[in-house]
C-alpha positions as a Markdown table, in Angstrom:
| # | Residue | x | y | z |
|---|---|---|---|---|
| 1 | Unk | -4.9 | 16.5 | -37.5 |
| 2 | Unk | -5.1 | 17.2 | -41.0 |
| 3 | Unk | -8.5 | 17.3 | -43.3 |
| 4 | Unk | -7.6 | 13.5 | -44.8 |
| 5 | Unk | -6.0 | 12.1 | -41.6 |
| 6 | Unk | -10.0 | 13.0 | -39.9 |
| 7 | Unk | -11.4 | 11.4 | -43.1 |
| 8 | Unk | -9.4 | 8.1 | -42.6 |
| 9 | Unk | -10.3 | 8.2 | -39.1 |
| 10 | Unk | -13.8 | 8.6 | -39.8 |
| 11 | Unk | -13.5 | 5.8 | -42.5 |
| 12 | Unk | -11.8 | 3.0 | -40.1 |
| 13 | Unk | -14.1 | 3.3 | -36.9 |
| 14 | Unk | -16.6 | 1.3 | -35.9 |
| 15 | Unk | -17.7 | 3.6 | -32.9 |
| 16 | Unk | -17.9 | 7.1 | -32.0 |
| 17 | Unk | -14.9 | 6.4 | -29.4 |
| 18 | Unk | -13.1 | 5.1 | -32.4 |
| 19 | Unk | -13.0 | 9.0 | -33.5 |
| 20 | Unk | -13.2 | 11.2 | -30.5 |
| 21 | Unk | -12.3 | 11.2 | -26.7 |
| 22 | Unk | -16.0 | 10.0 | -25.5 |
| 23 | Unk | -15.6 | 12.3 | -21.9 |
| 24 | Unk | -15.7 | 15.2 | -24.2 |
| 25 | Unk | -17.3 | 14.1 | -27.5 |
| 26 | Unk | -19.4 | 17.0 | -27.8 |
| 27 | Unk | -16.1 | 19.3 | -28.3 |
| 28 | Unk | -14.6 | 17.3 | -30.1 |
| 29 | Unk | -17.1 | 16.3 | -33.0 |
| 30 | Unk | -17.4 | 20.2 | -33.1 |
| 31 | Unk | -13.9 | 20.8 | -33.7 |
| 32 | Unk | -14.2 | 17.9 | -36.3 |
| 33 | Unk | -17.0 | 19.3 | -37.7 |
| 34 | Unk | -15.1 | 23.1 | -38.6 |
| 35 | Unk | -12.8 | 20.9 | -40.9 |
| 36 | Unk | -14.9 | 18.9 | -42.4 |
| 37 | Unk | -18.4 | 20.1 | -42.4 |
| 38 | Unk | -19.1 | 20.2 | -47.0 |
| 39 | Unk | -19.2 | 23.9 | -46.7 |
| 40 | Unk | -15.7 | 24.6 | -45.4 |
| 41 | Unk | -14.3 | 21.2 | -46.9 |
| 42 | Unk | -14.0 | 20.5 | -50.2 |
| 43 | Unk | -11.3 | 17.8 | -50.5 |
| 44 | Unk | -12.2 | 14.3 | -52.1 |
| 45 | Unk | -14.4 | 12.4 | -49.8 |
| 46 | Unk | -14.6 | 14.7 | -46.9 |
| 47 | Unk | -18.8 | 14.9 | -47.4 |
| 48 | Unk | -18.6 | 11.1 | -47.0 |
| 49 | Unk | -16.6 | 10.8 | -44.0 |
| 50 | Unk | -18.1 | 13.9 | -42.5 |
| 51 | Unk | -21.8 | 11.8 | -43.3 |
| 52 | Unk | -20.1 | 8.8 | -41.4 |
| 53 | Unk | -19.3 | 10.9 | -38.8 |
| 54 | Unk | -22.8 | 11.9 | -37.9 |
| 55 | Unk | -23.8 | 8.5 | -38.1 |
| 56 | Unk | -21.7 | 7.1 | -35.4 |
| 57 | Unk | -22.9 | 10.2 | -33.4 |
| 58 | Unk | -26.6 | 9.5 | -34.1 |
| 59 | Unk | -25.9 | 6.0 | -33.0 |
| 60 | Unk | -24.4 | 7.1 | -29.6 |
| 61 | Unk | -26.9 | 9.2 | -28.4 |
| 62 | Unk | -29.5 | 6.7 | -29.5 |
| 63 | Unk | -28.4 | 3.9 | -27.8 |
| 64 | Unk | -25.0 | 1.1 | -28.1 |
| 65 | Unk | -25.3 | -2.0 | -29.8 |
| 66 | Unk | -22.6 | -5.0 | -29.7 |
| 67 | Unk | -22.0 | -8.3 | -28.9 |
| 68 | Unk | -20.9 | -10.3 | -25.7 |
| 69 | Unk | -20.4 | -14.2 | -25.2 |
| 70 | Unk | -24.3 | -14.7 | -25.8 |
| 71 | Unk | -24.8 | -13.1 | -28.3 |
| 72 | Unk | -25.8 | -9.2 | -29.4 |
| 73 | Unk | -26.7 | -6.5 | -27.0 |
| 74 | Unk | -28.7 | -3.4 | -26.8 |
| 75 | Unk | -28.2 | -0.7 | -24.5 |
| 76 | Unk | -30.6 | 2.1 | -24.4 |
| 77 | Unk | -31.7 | 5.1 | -21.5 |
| 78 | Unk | -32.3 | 2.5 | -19.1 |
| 79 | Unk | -32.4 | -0.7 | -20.1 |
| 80 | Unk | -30.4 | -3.4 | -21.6 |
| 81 | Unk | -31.3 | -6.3 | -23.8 |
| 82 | Unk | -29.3 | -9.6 | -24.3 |
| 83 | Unk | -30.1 | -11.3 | -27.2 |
| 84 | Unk | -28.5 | -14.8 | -28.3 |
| 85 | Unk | -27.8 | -18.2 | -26.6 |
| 86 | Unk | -30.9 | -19.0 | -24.1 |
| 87 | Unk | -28.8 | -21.3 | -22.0 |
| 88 | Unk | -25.7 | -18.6 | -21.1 |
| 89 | Unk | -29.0 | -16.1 | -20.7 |
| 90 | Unk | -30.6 | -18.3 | -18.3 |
| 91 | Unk | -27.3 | -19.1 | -16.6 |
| 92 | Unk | -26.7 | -14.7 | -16.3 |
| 93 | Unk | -30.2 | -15.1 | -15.2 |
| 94 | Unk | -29.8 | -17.3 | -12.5 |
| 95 | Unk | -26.5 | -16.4 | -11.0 |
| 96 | Unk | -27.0 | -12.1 | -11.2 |
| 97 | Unk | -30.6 | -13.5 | -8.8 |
| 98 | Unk | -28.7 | -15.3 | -6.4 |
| 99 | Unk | -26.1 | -12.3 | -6.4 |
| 100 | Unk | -29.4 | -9.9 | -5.7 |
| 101 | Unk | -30.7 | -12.5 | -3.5 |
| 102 | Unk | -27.9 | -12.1 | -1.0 |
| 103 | Unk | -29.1 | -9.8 | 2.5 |
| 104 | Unk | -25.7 | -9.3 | 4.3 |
| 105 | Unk | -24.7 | -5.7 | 5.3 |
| 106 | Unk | -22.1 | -6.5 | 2.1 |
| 107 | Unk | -24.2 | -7.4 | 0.0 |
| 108 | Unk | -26.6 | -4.8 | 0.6 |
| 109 | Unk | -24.0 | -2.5 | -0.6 |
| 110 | Unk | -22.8 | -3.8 | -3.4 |
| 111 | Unk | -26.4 | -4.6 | -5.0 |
| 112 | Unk | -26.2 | -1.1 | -6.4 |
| 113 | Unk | -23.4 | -2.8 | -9.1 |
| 114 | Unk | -26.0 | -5.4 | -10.2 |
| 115 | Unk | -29.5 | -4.2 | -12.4 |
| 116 | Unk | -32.1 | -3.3 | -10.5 |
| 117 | Unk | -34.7 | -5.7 | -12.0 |
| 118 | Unk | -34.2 | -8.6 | -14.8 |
| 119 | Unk | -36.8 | -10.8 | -17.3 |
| 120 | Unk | -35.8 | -13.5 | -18.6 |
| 121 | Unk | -38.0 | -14.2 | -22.4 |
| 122 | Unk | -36.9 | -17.3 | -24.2 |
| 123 | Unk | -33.9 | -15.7 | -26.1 |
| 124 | Unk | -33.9 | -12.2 | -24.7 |
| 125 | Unk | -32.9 | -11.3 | -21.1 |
| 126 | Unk | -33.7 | -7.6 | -19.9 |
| 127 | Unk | -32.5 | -5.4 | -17.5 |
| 128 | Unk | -33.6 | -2.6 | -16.0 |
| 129 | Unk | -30.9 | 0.1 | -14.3 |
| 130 | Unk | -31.7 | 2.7 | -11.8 |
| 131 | Unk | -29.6 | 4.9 | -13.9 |
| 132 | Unk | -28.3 | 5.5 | -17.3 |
| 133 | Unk | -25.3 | 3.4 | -18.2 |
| 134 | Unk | -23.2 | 3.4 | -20.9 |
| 135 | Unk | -21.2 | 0.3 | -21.8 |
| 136 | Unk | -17.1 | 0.2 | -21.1 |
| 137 | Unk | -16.7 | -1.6 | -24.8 |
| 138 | Unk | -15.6 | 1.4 | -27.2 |
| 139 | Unk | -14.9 | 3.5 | -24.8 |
| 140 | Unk | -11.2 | 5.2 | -24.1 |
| 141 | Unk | -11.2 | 7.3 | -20.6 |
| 142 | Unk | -8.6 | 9.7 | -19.2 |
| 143 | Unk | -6.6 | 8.4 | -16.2 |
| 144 | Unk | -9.0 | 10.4 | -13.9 |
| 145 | Unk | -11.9 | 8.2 | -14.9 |
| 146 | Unk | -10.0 | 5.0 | -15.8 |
| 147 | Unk | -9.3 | 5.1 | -11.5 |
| 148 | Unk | -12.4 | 5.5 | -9.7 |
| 149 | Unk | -13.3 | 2.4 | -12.6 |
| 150 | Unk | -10.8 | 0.3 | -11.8 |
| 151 | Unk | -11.3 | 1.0 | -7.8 |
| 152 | Unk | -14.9 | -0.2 | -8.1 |
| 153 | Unk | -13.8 | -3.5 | -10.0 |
| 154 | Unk | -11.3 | -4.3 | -7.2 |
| 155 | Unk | -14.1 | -3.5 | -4.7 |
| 156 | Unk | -17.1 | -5.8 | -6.4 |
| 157 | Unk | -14.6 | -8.4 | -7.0 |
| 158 | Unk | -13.0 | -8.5 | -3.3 |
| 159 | Unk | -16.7 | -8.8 | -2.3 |
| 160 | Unk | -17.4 | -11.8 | -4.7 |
| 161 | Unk | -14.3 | -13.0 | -3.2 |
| 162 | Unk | -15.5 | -12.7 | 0.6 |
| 163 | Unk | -19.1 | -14.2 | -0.9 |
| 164 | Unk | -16.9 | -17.5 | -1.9 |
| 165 | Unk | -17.7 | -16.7 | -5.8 |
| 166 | Unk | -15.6 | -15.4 | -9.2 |
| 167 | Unk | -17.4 | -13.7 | -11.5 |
| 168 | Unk | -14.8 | -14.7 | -14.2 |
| 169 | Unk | -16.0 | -12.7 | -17.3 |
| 170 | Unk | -15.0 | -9.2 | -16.3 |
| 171 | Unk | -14.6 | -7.3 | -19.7 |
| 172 | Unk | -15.9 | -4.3 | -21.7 |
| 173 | Unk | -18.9 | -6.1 | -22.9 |
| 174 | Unk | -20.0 | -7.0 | -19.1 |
| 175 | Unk | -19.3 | -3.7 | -17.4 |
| 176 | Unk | -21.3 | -0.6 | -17.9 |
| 177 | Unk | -20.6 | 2.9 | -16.2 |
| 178 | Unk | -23.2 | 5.6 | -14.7 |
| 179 | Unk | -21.7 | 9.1 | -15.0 |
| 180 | Unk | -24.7 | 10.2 | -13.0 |
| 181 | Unk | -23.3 | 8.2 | -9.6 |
| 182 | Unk | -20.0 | 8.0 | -10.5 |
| 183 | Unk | -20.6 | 4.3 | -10.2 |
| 184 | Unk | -20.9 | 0.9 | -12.1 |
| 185 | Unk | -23.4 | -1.7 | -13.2 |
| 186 | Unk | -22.0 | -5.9 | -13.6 |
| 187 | Unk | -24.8 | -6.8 | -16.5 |
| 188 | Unk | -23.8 | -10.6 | -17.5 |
| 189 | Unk | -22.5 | -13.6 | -15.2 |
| 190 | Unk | -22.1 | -16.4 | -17.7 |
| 191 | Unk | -18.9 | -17.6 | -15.9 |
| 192 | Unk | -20.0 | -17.0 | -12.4 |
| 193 | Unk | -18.0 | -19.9 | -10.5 |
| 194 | Unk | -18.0 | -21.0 | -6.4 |
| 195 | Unk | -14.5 | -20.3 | -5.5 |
| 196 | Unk | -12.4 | -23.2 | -5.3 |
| 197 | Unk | -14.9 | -24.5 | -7.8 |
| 198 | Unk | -14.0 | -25.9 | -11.3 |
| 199 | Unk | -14.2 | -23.3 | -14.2 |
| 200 | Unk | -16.6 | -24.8 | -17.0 |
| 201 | Unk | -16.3 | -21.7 | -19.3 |
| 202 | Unk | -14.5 | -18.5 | -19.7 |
| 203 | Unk | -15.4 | -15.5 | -22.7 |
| 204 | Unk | -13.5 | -17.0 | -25.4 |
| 205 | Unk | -12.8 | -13.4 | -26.8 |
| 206 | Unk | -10.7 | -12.1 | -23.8 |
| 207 | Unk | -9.0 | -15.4 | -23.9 |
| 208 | Unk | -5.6 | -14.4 | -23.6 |
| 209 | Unk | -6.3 | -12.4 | -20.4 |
| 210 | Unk | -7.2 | -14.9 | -18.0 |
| 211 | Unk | -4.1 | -16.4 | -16.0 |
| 212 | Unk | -2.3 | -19.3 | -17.3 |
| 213 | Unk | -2.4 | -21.4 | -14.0 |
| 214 | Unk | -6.4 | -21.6 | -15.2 |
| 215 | Unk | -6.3 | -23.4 | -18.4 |
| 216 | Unk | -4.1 | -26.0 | -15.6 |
| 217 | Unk | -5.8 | -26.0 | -12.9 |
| 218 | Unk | -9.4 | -24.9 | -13.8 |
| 219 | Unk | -9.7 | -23.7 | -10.1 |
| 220 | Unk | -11.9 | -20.5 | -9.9 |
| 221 | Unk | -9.4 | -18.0 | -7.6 |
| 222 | Unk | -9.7 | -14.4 | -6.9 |
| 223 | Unk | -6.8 | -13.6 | -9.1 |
| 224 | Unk | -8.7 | -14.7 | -12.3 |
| 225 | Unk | -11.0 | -12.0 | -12.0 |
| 226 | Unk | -8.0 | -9.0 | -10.4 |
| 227 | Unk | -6.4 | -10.2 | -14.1 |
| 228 | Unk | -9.6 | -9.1 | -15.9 |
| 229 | Unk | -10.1 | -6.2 | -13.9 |
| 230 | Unk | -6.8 | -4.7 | -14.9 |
| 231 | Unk | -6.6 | -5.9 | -18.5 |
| 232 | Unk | -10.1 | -4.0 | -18.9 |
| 233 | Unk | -8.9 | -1.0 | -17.4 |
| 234 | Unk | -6.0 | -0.9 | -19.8 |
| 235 | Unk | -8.4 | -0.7 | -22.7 |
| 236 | Unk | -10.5 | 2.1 | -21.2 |
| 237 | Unk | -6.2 | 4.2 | -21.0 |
| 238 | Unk | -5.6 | 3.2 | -24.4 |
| 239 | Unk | -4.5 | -0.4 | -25.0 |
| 240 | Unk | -7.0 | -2.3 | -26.9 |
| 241 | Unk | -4.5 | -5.4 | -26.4 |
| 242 | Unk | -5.6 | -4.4 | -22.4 |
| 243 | Unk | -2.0 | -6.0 | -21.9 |
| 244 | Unk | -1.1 | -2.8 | -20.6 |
| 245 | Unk | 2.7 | -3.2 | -22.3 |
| 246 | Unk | 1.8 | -0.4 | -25.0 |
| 247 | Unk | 0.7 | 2.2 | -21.6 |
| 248 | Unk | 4.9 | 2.0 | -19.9 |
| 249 | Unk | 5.6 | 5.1 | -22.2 |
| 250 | Unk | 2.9 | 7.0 | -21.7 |
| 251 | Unk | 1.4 | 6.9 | -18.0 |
| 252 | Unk | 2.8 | 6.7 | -14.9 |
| 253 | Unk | 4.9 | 3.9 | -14.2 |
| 254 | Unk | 4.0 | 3.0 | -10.8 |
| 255 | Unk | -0.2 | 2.4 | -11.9 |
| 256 | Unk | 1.6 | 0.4 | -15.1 |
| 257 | Unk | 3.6 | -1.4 | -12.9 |
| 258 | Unk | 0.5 | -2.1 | -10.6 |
| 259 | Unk | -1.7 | -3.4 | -14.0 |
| 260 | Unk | 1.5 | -5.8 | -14.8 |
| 261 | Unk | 1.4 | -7.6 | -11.3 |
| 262 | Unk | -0.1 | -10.5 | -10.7 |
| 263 | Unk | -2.2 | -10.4 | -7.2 |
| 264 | Unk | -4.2 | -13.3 | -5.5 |
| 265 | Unk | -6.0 | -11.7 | -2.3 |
| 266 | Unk | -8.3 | -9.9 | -3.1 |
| 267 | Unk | -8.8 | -7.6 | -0.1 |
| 268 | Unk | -5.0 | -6.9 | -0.4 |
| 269 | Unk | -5.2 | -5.8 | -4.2 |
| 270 | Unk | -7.6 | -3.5 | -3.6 |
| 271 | Unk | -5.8 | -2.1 | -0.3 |
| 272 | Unk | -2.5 | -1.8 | -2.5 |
| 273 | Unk | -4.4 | 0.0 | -5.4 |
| 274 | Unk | -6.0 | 2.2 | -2.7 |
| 275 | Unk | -2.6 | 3.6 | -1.7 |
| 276 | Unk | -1.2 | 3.9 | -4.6 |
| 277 | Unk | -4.6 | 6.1 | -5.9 |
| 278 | Unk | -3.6 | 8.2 | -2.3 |
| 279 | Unk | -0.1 | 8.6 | -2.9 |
| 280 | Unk | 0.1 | 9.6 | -6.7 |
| 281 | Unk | -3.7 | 11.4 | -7.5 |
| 282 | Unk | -5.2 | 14.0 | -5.8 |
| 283 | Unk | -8.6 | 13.4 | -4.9 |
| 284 | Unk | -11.1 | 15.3 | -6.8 |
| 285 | Unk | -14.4 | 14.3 | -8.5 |
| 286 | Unk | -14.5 | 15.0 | -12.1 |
| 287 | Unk | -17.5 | 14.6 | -14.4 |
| 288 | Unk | -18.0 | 12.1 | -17.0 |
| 289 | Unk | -19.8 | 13.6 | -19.9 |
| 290 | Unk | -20.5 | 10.7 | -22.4 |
């Protein structure tokens, strides 16, 4: 990229991953930096951008700030804090407890994808993570790390579905990964719904995601929450529509096509993705440096 196409870059993000591939920001900020940096650079406004720049880096390392259906949210090391409406707080509250509540051999398992401790003050709910987590919202991941994401999804939400639940607000803002375990941490359940149940709510920001048999029936099924796994793994390759539409030119058509479909079992999504992850990617663990 040229000198002024960095500085308009710079200019228009929000977030560091609005700039730079977050798996390998470090590199990247660096190469940034040897065309911009105010004693290489002289061009009109290159100081400024370059000043930008190390802003949204200062602001990654020190912790992520945005906002969710409740209201703002700040993740730092350990710990996240949800700040906003008390009653969608206490309703997270409540339903991430009964989640941690649960003792079958499942559920033991999947307890490492929910916080390992929550308090609930007034307007501010806290959670505590065994490890640090960085939240899916900004972020844009290769295909590598986009499929061991999406695998977990389909996993957590196959075991909602075999608990009789939906989560239904699957998203950027709710999921968080740990490049430490290669694994990832569920932090809100505003919409958490008994299967069969009748939906009350859904995140009004990821509106146009959820099936359209919902807004008819308002029946929570398992395919509400496949939908929102796929459309949020389509952000993380590069759509911020999460539609996936934008992705048929540039990754492999198969994994598109599998992001398009519409599934309803559970268990048999996640088998299909499984195969497909067999038959097209090696396995081999890579890294995620954020």
């Amino acid at each position: 990229m040229t000198p002024q196409e960095y500085i308009d870059k710079i200019n228009n993000a929000s977030h560091l991953g609005d700039v730079v591939d977050l798996s390998n920001w470090r590199k990247h900020y660096a190469d940034i930096a040897k065309v911009l940096h105010p004693d290489v650079c002289s061009i009109p406004g290159a100081a400024g951008a370059f000043a930008r720049l190390n802003g949204l880096k200062e602001g990654w390392e020190k912790g992520y700030r945005f906002v969710d259906d409740a209201g703002a949210v700040r993740a730092q090391n350990q710990t996240i804090t949800f700040v906003g409406d008390p009653t969608l707080l206490m309703q997270s509250y409540r339903n991430c407890g009964y989640l941690k509540s649960l003792n079958s051999p499942a559920a033991q398992h999947f307890k490492r994808y929910l916080p390992a401790s929550m308090s609930l003050d007034g307007e501010a709910l806290t959670l505590q993570l065994s490890h640090w987590a960085a939240p899916l919202t900004g972020l844009t991941l290769s295909q590598g790390h986009a499929n061991w994401i999406l695998s977990r999804l389909l996993e957590f939400s196959a075991w909602l579905a075999q608990e009789g639940w939906t989560h239904g607000g699957i998203n950027p803002e709710s999921v968080f990964v740990v490049p430490e375990t290669h694994g990832i941490i569920i932090g809100s359940f505003y919409h958490l719904t008994s299967r069969e149940g009748t939906v009350k709510t859904i995140s009004a920001k990821y509106k146009h995601w959820y099936p359209n048999a919902l807004f008819v029936d308002k029946i929570a099924q398992p395919i509400t929450d496949l939908e929102l796994c796929k459309r949020t793994t389509a952000v993380l390759l590069g759509d911020p529509s999460g539609m996936g539409v934008k992705l048929q030119k540039t990754h492999l058509k198969s994994y598109i096509d599998f992001l398009l479909t519409a599934h309803t079992d559970a268990y048999e999504c996640y088998d299909k993705y499984r195969k497909l992850l067999e038959k097209h990617f090696p396995k081999k663990f890579v890294p995620l440096n954020l």
